Each structure stands twice: as C-alpha cells, then as structure tokens.
Coordinates of C-alpha atoms in Angstrom, one line a residue:
X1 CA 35.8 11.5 61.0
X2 CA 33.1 9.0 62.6
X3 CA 35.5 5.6 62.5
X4 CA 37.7 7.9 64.4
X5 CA 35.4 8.8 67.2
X6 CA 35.8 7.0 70.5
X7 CA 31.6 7.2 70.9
X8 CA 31.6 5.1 67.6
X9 CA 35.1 3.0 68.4
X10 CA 33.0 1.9 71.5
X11 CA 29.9 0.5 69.9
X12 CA 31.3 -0.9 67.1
X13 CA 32.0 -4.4 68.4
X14 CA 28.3 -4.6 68.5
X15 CA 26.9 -3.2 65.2
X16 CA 26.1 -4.8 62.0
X17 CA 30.0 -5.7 61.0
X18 CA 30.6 -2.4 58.7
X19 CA 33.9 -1.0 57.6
X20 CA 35.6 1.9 56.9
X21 CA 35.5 3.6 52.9
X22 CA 38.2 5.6 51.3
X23 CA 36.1 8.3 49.3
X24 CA 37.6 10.8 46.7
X25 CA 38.0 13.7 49.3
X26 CA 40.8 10.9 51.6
X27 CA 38.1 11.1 54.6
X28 CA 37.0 7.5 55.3
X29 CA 33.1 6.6 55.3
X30 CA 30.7 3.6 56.8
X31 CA 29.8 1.2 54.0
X32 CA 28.6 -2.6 54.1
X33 CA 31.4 -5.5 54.1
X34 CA 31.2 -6.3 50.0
X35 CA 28.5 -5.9 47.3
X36 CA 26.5 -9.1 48.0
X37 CA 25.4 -7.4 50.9
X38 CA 24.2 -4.2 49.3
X39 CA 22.3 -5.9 46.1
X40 CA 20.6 -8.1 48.2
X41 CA 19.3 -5.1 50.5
X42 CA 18.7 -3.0 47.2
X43 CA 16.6 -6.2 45.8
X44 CA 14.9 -6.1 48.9
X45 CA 14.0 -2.6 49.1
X46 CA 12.4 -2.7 45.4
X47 CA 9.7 -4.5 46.4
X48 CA 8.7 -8.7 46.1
X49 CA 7.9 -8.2 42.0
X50 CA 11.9 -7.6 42.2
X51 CA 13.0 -9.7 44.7
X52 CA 10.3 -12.4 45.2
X53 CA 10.3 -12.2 48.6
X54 CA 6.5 -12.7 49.3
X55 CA 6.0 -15.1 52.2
X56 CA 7.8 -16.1 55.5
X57 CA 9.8 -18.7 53.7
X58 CA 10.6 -16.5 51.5
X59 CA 11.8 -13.8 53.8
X60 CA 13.9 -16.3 55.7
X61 CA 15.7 -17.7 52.6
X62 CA 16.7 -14.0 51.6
X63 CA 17.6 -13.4 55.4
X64 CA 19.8 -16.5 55.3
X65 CA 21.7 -15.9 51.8
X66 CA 22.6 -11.6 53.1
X67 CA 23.8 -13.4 56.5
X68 CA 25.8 -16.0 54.3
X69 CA 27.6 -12.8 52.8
X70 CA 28.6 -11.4 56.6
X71 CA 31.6 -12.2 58.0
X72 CA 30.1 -14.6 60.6
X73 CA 31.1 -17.3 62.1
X74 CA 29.8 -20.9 62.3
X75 CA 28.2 -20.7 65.6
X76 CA 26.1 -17.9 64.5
X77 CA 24.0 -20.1 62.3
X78 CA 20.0 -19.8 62.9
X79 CA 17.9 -22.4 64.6
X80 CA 16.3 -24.8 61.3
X81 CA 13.2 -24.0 63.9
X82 CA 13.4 -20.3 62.5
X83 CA 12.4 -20.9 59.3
X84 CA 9.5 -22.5 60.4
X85 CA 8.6 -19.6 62.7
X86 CA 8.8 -17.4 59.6
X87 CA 6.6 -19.7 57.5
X88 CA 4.0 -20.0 60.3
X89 CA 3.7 -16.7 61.3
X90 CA 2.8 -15.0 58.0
X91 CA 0.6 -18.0 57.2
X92 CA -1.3 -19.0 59.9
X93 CA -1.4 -16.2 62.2
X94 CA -1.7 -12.5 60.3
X95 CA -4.6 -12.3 58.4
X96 CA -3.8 -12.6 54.5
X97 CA -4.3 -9.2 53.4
X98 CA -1.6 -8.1 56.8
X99 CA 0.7 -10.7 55.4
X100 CA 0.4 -9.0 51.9
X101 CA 0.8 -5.6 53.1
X102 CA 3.6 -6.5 54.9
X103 CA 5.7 -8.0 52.3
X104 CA 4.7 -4.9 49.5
X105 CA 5.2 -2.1 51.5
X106 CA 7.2 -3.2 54.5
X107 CA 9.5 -5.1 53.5
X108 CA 10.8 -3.0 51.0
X109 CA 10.9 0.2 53.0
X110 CA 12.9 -1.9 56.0
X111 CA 15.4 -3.5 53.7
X112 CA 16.0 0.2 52.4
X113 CA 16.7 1.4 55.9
X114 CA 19.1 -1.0 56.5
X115 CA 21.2 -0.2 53.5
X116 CA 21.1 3.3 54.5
X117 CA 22.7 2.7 57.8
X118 CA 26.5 3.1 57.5
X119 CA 24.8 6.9 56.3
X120 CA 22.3 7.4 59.1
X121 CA 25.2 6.4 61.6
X122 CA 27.5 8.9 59.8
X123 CA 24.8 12.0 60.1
X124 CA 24.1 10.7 64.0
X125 CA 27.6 11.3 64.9
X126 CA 27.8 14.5 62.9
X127 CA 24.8 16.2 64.6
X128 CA 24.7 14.3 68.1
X129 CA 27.3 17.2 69.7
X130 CA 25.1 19.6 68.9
X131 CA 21.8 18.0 70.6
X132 CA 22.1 19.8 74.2
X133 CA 24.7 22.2 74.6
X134 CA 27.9 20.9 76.2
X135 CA 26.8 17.0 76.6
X136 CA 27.8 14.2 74.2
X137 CA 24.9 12.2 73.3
X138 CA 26.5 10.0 70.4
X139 CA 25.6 6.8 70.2
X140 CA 28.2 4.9 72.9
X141 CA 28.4 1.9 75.2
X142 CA 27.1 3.1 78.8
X143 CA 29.1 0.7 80.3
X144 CA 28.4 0.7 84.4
X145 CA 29.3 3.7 86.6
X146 CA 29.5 5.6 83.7
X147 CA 26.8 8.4 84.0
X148 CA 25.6 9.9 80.7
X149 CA 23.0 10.1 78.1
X150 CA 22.1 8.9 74.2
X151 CA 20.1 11.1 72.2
X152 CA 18.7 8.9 68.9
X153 CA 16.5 10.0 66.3
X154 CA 13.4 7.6 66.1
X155 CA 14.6 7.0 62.7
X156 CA 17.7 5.5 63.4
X157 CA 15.5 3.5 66.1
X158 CA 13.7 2.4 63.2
X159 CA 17.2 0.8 61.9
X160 CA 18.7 -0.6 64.6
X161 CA 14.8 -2.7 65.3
X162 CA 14.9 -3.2 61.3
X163 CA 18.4 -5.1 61.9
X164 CA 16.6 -7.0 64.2
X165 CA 14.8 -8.9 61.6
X166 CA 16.9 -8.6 59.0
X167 CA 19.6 -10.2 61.5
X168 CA 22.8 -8.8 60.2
X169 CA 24.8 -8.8 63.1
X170 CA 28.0 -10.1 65.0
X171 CA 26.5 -12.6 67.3
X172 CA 29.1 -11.7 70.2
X173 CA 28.7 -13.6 73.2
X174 CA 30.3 -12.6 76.8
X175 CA 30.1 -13.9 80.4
X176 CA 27.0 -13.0 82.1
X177 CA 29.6 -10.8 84.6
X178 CA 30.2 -8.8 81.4
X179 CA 28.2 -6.3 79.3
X180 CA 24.8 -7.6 78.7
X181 CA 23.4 -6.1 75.7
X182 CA 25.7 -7.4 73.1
X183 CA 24.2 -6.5 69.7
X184 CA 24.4 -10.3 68.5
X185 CA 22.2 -11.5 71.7
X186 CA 19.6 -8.7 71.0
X187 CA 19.3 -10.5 67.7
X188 CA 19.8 -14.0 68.3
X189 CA 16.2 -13.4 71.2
X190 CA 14.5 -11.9 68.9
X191 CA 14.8 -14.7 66.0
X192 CA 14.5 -17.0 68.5
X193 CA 10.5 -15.8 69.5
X194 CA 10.0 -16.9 65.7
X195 CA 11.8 -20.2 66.1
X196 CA 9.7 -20.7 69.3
X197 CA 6.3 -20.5 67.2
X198 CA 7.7 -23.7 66.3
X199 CA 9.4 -25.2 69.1
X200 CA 7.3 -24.2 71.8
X201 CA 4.1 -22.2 71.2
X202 CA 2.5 -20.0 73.5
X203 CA -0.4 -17.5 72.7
X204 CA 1.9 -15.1 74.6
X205 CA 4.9 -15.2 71.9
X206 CA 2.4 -14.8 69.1
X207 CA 0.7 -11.5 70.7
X208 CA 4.5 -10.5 71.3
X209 CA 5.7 -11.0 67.6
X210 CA 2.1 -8.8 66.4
X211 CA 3.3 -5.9 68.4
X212 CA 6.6 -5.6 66.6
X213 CA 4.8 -6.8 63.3
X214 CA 2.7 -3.6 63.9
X215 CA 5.2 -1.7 65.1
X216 CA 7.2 -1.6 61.5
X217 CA 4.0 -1.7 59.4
X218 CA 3.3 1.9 61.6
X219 CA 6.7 3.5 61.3
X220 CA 7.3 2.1 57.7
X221 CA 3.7 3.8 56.5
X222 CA 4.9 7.3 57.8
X223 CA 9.0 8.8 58.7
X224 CA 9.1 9.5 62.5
X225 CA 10.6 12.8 63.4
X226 CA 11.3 13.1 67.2
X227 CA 13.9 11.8 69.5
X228 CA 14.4 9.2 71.9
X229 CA 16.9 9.4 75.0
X230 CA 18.5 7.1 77.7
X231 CA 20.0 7.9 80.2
X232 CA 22.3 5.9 82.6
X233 CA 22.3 8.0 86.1
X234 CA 24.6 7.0 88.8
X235 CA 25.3 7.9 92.6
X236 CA 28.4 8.2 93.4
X237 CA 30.0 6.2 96.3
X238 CA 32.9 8.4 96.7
X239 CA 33.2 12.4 96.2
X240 CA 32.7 13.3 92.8
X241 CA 31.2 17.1 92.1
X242 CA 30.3 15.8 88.5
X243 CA 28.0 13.2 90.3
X244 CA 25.3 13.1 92.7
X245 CA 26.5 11.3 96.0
X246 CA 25.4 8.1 97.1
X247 CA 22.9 8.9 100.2
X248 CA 24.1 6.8 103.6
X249 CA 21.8 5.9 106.6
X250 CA 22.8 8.8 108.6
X251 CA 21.4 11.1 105.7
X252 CA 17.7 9.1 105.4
X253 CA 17.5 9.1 108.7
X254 CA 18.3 12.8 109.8
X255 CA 16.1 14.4 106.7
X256 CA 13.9 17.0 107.0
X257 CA 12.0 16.9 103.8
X258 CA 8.9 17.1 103.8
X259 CA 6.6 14.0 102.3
X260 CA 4.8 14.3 99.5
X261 CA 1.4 13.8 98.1
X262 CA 0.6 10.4 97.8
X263 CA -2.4 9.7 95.5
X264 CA -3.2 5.7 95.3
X265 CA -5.6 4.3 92.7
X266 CA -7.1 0.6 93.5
X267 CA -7.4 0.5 89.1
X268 CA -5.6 1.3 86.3
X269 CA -2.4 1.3 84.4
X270 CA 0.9 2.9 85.5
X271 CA 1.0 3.8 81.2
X272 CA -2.6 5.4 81.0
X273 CA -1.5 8.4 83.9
X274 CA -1.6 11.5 82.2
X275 CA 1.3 12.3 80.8
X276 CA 4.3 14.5 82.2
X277 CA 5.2 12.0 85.5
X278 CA 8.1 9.7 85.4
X279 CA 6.6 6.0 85.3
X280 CA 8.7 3.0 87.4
X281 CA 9.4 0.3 85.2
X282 CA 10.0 -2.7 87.4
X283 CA 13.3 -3.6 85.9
X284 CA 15.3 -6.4 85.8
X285 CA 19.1 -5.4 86.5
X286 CA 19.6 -6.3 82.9
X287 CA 17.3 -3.9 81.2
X288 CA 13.8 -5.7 79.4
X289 CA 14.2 -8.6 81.1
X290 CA 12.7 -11.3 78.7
X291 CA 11.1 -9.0 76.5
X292 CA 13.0 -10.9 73.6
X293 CA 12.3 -14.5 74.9
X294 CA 9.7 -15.2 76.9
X295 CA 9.0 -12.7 79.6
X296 CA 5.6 -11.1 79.9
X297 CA 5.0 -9.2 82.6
X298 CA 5.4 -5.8 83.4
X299 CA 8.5 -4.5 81.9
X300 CA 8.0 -7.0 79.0
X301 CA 4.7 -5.6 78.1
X302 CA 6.0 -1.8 78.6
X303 CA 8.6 -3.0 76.2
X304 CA 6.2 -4.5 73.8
X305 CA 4.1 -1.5 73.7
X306 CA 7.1 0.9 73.1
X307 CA 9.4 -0.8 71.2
X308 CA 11.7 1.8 70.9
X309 CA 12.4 1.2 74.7
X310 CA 14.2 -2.5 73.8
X311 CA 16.9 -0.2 72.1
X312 CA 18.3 0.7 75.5
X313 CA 19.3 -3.2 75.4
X314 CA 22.5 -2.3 72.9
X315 CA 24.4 0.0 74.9
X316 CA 23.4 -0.6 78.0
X317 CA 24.8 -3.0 80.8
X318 CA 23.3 -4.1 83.6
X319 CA 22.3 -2.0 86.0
X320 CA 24.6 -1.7 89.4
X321 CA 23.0 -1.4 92.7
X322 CA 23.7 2.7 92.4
X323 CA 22.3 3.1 88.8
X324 CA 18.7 3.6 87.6
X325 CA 18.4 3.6 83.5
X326 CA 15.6 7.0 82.2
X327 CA 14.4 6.8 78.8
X328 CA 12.5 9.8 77.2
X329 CA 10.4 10.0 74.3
X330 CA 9.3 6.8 73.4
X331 CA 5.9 6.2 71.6
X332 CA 3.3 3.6 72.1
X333 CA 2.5 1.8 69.2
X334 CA 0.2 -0.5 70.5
X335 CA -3.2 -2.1 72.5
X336 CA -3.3 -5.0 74.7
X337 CA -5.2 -6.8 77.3
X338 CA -3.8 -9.7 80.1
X339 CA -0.9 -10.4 81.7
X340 CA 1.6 -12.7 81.4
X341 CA -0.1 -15.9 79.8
X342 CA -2.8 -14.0 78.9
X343 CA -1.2 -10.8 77.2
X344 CA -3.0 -10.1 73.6
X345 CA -2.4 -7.6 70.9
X346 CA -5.4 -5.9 70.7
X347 CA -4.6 -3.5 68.0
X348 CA -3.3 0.4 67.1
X349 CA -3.1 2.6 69.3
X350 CA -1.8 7.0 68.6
X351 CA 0.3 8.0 70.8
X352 CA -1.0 11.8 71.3
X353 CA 1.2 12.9 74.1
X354 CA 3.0 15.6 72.8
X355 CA 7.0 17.2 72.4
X356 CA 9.0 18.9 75.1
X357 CA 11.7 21.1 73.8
X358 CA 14.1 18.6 72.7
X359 CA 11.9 17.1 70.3
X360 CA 11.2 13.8 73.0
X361 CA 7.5 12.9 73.0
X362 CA 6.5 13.7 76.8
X363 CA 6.7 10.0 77.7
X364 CA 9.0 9.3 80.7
X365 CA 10.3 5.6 81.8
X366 CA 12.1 5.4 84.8
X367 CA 14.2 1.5 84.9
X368 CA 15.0 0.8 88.7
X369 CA 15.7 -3.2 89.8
X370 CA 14.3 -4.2 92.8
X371 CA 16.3 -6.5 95.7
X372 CA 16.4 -10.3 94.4
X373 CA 15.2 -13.2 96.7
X374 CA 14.0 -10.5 99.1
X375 CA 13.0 -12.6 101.6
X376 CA 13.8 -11.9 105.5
X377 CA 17.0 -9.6 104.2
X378 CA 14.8 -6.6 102.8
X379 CA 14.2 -5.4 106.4
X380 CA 17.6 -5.3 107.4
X381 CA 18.7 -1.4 107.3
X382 CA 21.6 -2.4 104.9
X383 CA 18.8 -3.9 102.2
X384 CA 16.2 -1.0 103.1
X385 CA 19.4 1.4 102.5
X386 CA 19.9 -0.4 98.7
X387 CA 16.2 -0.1 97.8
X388 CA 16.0 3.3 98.9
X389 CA 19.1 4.4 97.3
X390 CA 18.2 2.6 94.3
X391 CA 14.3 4.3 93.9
X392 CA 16.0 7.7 94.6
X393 CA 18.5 7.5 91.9
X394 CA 15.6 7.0 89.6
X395 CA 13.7 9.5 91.0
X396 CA 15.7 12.4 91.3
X397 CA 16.4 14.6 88.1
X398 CA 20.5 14.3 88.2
X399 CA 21.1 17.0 85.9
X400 CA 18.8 19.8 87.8
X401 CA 20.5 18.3 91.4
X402 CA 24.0 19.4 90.5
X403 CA 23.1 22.4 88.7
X404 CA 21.8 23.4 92.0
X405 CA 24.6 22.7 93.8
X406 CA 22.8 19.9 95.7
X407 CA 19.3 21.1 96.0
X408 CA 16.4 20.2 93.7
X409 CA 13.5 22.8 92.5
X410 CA 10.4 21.2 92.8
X411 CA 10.1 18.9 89.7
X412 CA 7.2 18.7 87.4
X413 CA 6.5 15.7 86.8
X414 CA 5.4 13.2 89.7
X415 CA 6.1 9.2 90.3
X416 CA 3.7 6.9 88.5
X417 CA 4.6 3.5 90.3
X418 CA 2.8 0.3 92.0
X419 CA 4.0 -2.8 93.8
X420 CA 7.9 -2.2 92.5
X421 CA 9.5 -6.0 92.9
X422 CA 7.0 -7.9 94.8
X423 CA 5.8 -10.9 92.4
X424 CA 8.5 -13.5 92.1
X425 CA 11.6 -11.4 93.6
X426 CA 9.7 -11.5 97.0
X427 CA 9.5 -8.1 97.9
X428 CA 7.3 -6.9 100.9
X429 CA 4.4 -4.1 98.8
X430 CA 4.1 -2.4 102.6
X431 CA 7.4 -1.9 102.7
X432 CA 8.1 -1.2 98.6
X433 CA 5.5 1.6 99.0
X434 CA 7.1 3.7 102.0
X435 CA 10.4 3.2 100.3
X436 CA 9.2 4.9 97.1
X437 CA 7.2 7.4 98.7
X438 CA 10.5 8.4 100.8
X439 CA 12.6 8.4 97.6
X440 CA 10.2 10.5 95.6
X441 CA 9.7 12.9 98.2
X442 CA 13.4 13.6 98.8
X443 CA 13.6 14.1 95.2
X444 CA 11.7 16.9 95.4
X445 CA 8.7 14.8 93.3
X446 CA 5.2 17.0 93.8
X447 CA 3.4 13.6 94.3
X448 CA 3.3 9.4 93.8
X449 CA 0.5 8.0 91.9
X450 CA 0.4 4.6 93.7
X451 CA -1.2 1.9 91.6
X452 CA -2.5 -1.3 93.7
X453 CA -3.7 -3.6 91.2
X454 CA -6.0 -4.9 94.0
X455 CA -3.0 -6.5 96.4
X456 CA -4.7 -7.4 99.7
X457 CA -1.3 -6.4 101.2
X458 CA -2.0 -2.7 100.3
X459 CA -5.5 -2.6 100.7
X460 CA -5.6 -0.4 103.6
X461 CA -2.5 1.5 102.4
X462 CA -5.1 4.9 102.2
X463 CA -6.3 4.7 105.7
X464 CA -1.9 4.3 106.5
X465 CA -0.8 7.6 104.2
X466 CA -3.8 9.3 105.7
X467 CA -2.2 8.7 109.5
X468 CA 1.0 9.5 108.3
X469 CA 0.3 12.4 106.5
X470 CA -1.8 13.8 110.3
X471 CA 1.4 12.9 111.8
X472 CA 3.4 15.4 109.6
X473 CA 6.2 13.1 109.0
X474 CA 9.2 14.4 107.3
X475 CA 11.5 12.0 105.2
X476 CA 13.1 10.9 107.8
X477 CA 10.7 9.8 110.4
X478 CA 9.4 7.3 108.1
X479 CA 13.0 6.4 107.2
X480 CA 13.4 6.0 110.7
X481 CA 10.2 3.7 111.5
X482 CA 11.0 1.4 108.6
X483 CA 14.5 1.2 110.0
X484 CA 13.0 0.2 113.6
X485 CA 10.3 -2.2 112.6
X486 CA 12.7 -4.0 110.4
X487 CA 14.8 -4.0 113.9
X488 CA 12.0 -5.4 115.8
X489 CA 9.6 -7.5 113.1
X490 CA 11.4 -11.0 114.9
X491 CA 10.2 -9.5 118.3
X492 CA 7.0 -8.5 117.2
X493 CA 5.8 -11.8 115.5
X494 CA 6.4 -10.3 112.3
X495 CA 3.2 -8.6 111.8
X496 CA 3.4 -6.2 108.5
X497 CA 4.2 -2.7 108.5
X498 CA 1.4 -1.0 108.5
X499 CA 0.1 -3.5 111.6
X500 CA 2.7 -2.0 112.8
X501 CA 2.2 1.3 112.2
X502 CA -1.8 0.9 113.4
X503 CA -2.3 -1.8 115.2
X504 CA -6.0 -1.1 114.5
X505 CA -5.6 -2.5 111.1
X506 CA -5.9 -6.3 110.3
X507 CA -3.3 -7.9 109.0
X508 CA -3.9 -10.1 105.9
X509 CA -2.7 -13.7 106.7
X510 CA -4.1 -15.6 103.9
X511 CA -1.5 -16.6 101.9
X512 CA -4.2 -17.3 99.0
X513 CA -4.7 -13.6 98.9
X514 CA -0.8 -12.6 98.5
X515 CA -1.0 -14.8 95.4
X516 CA -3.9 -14.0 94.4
X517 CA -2.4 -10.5 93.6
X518 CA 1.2 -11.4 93.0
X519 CA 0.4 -11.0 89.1
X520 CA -1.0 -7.6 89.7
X521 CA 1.8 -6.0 88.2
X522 CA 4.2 -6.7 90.7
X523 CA 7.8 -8.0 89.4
X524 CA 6.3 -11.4 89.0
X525 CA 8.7 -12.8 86.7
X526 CA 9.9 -16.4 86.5
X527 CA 13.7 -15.4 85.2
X528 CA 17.1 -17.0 86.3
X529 CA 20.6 -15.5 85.0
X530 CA 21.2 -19.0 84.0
X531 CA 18.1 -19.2 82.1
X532 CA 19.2 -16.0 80.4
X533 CA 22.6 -14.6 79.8
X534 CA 22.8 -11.3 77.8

C-alpha cells in the first residue's frame, strides 16, 4: 500500500498536499484534497474553448482559484508581481502563434498530467522495486549521509516540472541548516522568475523562462519513455563495508596509481563531448544553485538545458563535504549562446545520444561543490585533502568499487571537466586541475577531457601534463607536490603551481587576465546563503 511506504511517508511533506482514498477493495489510494481541485484540472485539461484559459492572465487567474482550493496557508500567497509576469510573458515576449500553441495544446495536456498524479505516484512505487535488482529506487528524501539512488520515469519528471507551473504545492519553509529542496521553495523560485519579468527584468530571466516554455511544449507534443536517476554517493568517515571509505592523506600520498590521460581542449563545451564520459557540474552545495532565481552560469545553464536535472532539487539536500550528487539520463531540450548576462535561448535542439540498459539516455552529470572563499586556505593539505576527496567521490563509480571489494575495473566513461570553482568562489585553476586529474585517475577514469575556456592561468597547462606525464608520476607524487608547494608557496613568493613545477614557465601576473577569464565557465557565481535559502 503506497501511503504506507516509508519511501513515500518521507517525501510527502513535500508533494502537492494529496491524501489517502478508501476504494471498494479497503486498500487506500492517492487522490486530490476535494473536487474543486480535480474540475478545475479536468477544465484545464479540455482545452481553452472549455476552460477559457487563453492568455497569461488568464492562466494566472485559473492558477490562483485551484491554489485557493489547497489547503494553504496565508503566507503562501503569490507575489501581485506574478500576474504581471504571466501577462507579459505570453504577450510581449513569445511570438503569437507560440503563445497560441501553448495555451491549445499545452496547457491542456499539462493540466491533464497533474490530475493524473496521485496515479502516476501510485504506479512509481509499485514498479520502482523492481528497477535494479536488490536496490530501492522509490521516490524518497536523500537526506545527507544517506547513500542511495532514485530511478524516475521522464514521465513523472514531466509532473513534478508541470506542478511547477501549475503551483500546487505546500510552500514549506525550513532553516537554511535544514533540508534544502523543500517542494514549496522549488515552486515559490520558479514563480518568482515570472514575477521578476516584472519587478526586475533581465534579458537573462526571459531566455531562462523560453527554455522551460520549450521544454513542456517538447514533452507535451510527444510521451517520453526512458528514465532518469540520481544518485547521492557518499564516503564514509568511519568503517562501513556498505560504503566506500573516506580517503585520508596518508592514502593520496602513498598511491601507486598510475595517472591518466589527460586531454585538454582550449574550446568547447564540457556538454558537446561525445557522449559516454561523466561531465563535472560545478555545483553549488545546494544543488542548481540559482537556476530558479537568478543564477546563470554554469550549472544554471546545464540546468536550463536539461530540465529534468532541477528535479534532483526535491529530494535532495545539500551536499556535505563527503557527498557528490550523479544524475543519469537526462535529455537536452534546448540551444543557447552566452554566459551569464548574456545567456539566450536559441532554439530546439534533439537529444540523439542514445539508451544504456536501464533505459537512461547515455547522458552522465556528475554534481561536486568546490571549497567556498578559497582564498590562501585551499593550499593547506587539510583544504587540498576536502577538494580531492570531494572530486573523487564524484568520480569514482561507488557501486562497481564495493562490488570489487575495493578495487575499480577500468571505467568506461572518462571526466569531462574545466576550471571546477574558480570564478567567484576563488579557487586556484592550477591547482583545481591537478586535483581532478588525481581524483579521476585513482578512480580508475581512462582519461580527463580538460576544458580551458581560454584562462591565462592554464594556458601552459599542456606543456605541465606533458612534463609530468615524462616524469611517470603515479597518483601520489603529484599528491605529494601539491602537498609541498602548498607548504612552501609563503617561502617561495607565491609563484603558481606550475612555476613551480617549471620554473621555465612564466607566470601570469596580470590580474586583468584572471578576470578576463573568470567567466570562462569557472564557478563564477555571485550567490550568498542569505541571498538564497532553500
């Protein structure tokens, strides 16, 4: 029975407020709250001639009248500045025939999703047991140090984004020291980009809102069929032979794995490498960031161009300093150009990697947070030692390590990654890219494709892999010289890394030049906790 389940009992808090239905056969089943509810969804779904729903005021005031049915509470009323982002969204900035289609065929089909959820949840906990053998993958809060995985149709993906503009939700608040991704924030963001149209317009936020637009109209026009997963891994601090242990100094510094490839392209897009590699997101320790406000950098924009990546936001807390986040199978819906200020939709774009066995489309996102206010602190060995552990927990394939009994077959897929935490959060790239490239390779990752965006401070990274690589350097002996430069970088006059490593090279001194690339997606991201509490 799913209301029994403790998978369901867990996430409830934080779904759409259903409750429990006595049927004929005594078992108890979802349903909505009360019948307002349900006839306004079924108006919905039968299309504007029914339900007059034909423009953004429109939309809102039908919005507005299924909330007024929900048992919500006063504080969970919506901005007056929404409406108006409604209105001037599908007036002024989608073309008239996109507002049309939108409200004829989309509409509709989203409002029927959302009345089908209390059954979509029900056949999602009857069938999640069965996904992998031996695993639950129901739909369940990951809350920290809890290692384990969520296998979701990208139908029910569809729903839980559909909520997101239909807004039927509990609006739960906690303490920024609690869970983060509370259902009722995820919601209360996303409105607020519409309200922001209003309040505070910014090219950015309309591009944002035309991916999600686009997003729906795609998925509403034809019925997904594969699976999306996330996965919270963990290393574990004490012993634990159901979790991979947390690597100390001593074991960096006395390993003899061998380096891998390392492959570094000056151009490109971490999300344009072929597909099959694991690709860094440069997370924030609460997953997306400001993808639902307004962040738009790196992880925002991955988030905008997947959207089924921003449903990892429900269930999942904040990241600890041990935990990376892995999310499989999520398709890119859309185009775009620019960065940050300058982001655009630039249209539709087909997603033709293929399946793997478990019906995931081959796309691989790997979420690992970077050291905050780096600063002098990320070359002390107990800093180097978090950011190493941190990449490695990402990197490594959990399930395949203990399998093994602590050793890892040589993986598939490589590392597609770039200058991990070094906009705004102040990380050093010389030292970000040694880290990663020691992580990956004691992960047993065949390579890291390393993507420069044209940062001075890695320009010369080639000729520095190159000398390293001649040197035949295990694991450890660059563990070991990133230990002893950050040791000696006061004594030294602080010259960078690979100065250090070659004192042939010349070390980039213009500080013009470090900002010049600090928006080369690097982790440049102007985000506070108080700014922003999930």
């Amino acid at each position: 029975m799913v209301v029994k389940r403790t998978d369901f009992k867990s996430i409830l808090p934080f779904l759409p407020p259903l409750t429990p239905q006595q049927s004929a056969s005594s078992s108890s089943s979802l349903a909505w709250p009360n019948h307002q509810v349900t006839d306004a969804l079924q108006q919905l779904a039968q299309g504007p001639t029914q339900s007059r729903v034909n423009s953004g005021e429109r939309l809102f005031a039908a919005i507005s009248r299924i909330r007024g049915s929900l048992p919500l509470s006063s504080k969970d009323r919506l901005a007056k500045s929404t409406a108006v982002g409604f209105a001037k969204f599908f007036s002024e900035m989608v073309s008239e025939e996109q507002s049309r289609r939108w409200f004829e065929d989309v509409v509709p089909k989203m409002g029927d999703l959302v009345l089908r959820l209390p059954a979509l949840l029900e056949a999602h906990y009857r069938e999640c047991d069965s996904v992998v053998s031996g695993v639950s993958t129901g739909l369940r809060l990951l809350e920290p140090q809890q290692p384990g995985i969520v296998f979701l149709s990208q139908f029910i993906c569809v729903n839980r984004n559909s909520d997101t503009v239909y807004c039927n939700f509990r609006g739960k608040f906690v303490n920024i020291s609690d869970y983060t991704l509370l259902y009722g924030v995820f919601l209360e963001k996303a409105l607020g980009q519409l309200g922001s149209l209003h309040d505070s317009y910014h090219a950015k936020q309309e591009n944002k809102l035309k991916c999600i637009t686009h997003y729906f109209e795609r998925i509403c026009s034809s019925r997904p069929s594969n699976y999306v997963s996330y996965e919270r891994k963990v290393l574990s601090p004490e012993q634990n032979p159901s979790v991979v242990p947390l690597p100390s100094t001593d074991f960096w510094a006395n390993s003899a794995a061998p380096l891998c490839e390392f492959k570094i392209f000056p151009t490109g897009k971490i999300e344009h490498h072929p597909p099959g590699s694991l690709e860094v997101d440069f997370a924030d320790e609460y997953i997306g960031g400001l993808v639902l406000t307004k962040g738009c950098v790196q992880e925002e924009i991955r988030f905008m161009m997947n959207p089924e990546l921003i449903v990892a936001m429900l269930f999942m807390p904040s990241m600890s300093e041990n935990e990376a986040i892995e999310m499989d199978g999520a398709e890119r819906f859309s185009n775009y150009r620019g960065y940050n200020a300058s982001f655009q939709y630039t249209g539709d774009y087909i997603d033709r990697r293929g399946v793997d066995a478990l019906r995931r489309r081959v796309s691989r996102v790997i979420a690992i947070d970077a050291l905050r206010r780096a600063g002098t602190k990320q070359y002390q060995s107990e800093f180097l030692l978090r950011e190493v552990n941190k990449a490695f927990c990402g990197f490594l394939d959990h399930s395949e390590y203990l399998q093994h009994q602590q050793t890892v077959p040589g993986c598939n897929g490589g590392i597609v990654t770039g200058n991990w935490g070094c906009g705004i959060f102040g990380g050093d790239p010389q030292i970000k890219s040694m880290i990663q490239w020691v992580s990956a390779s004691q992960a047993s990752r065949p390579f890291v494709s390393y993507y420069t965006f044209g940062l001075d401070k890695v320009k010369n990274l080639d000729q520095v892999v190159e000398w390293i690589v001649s040197q035949k350097w295990t694991v450890g002996d660059l563990w070991n010289k990133l230990v002893e430069y950050g040791v000696q970088r006061d004594s030294i006059k602080k010259i960078g890394f690979f100065s250090y490593l070659l004192p042939s090279l010349k070390e980039e001194s213009a500080s013009s030049k470090h900002r010049r690339g600090s928006d080369a997606e690097g982790d440049s991201r102007g985000r506070g906790r108080g700014r922003f509490k999930k």
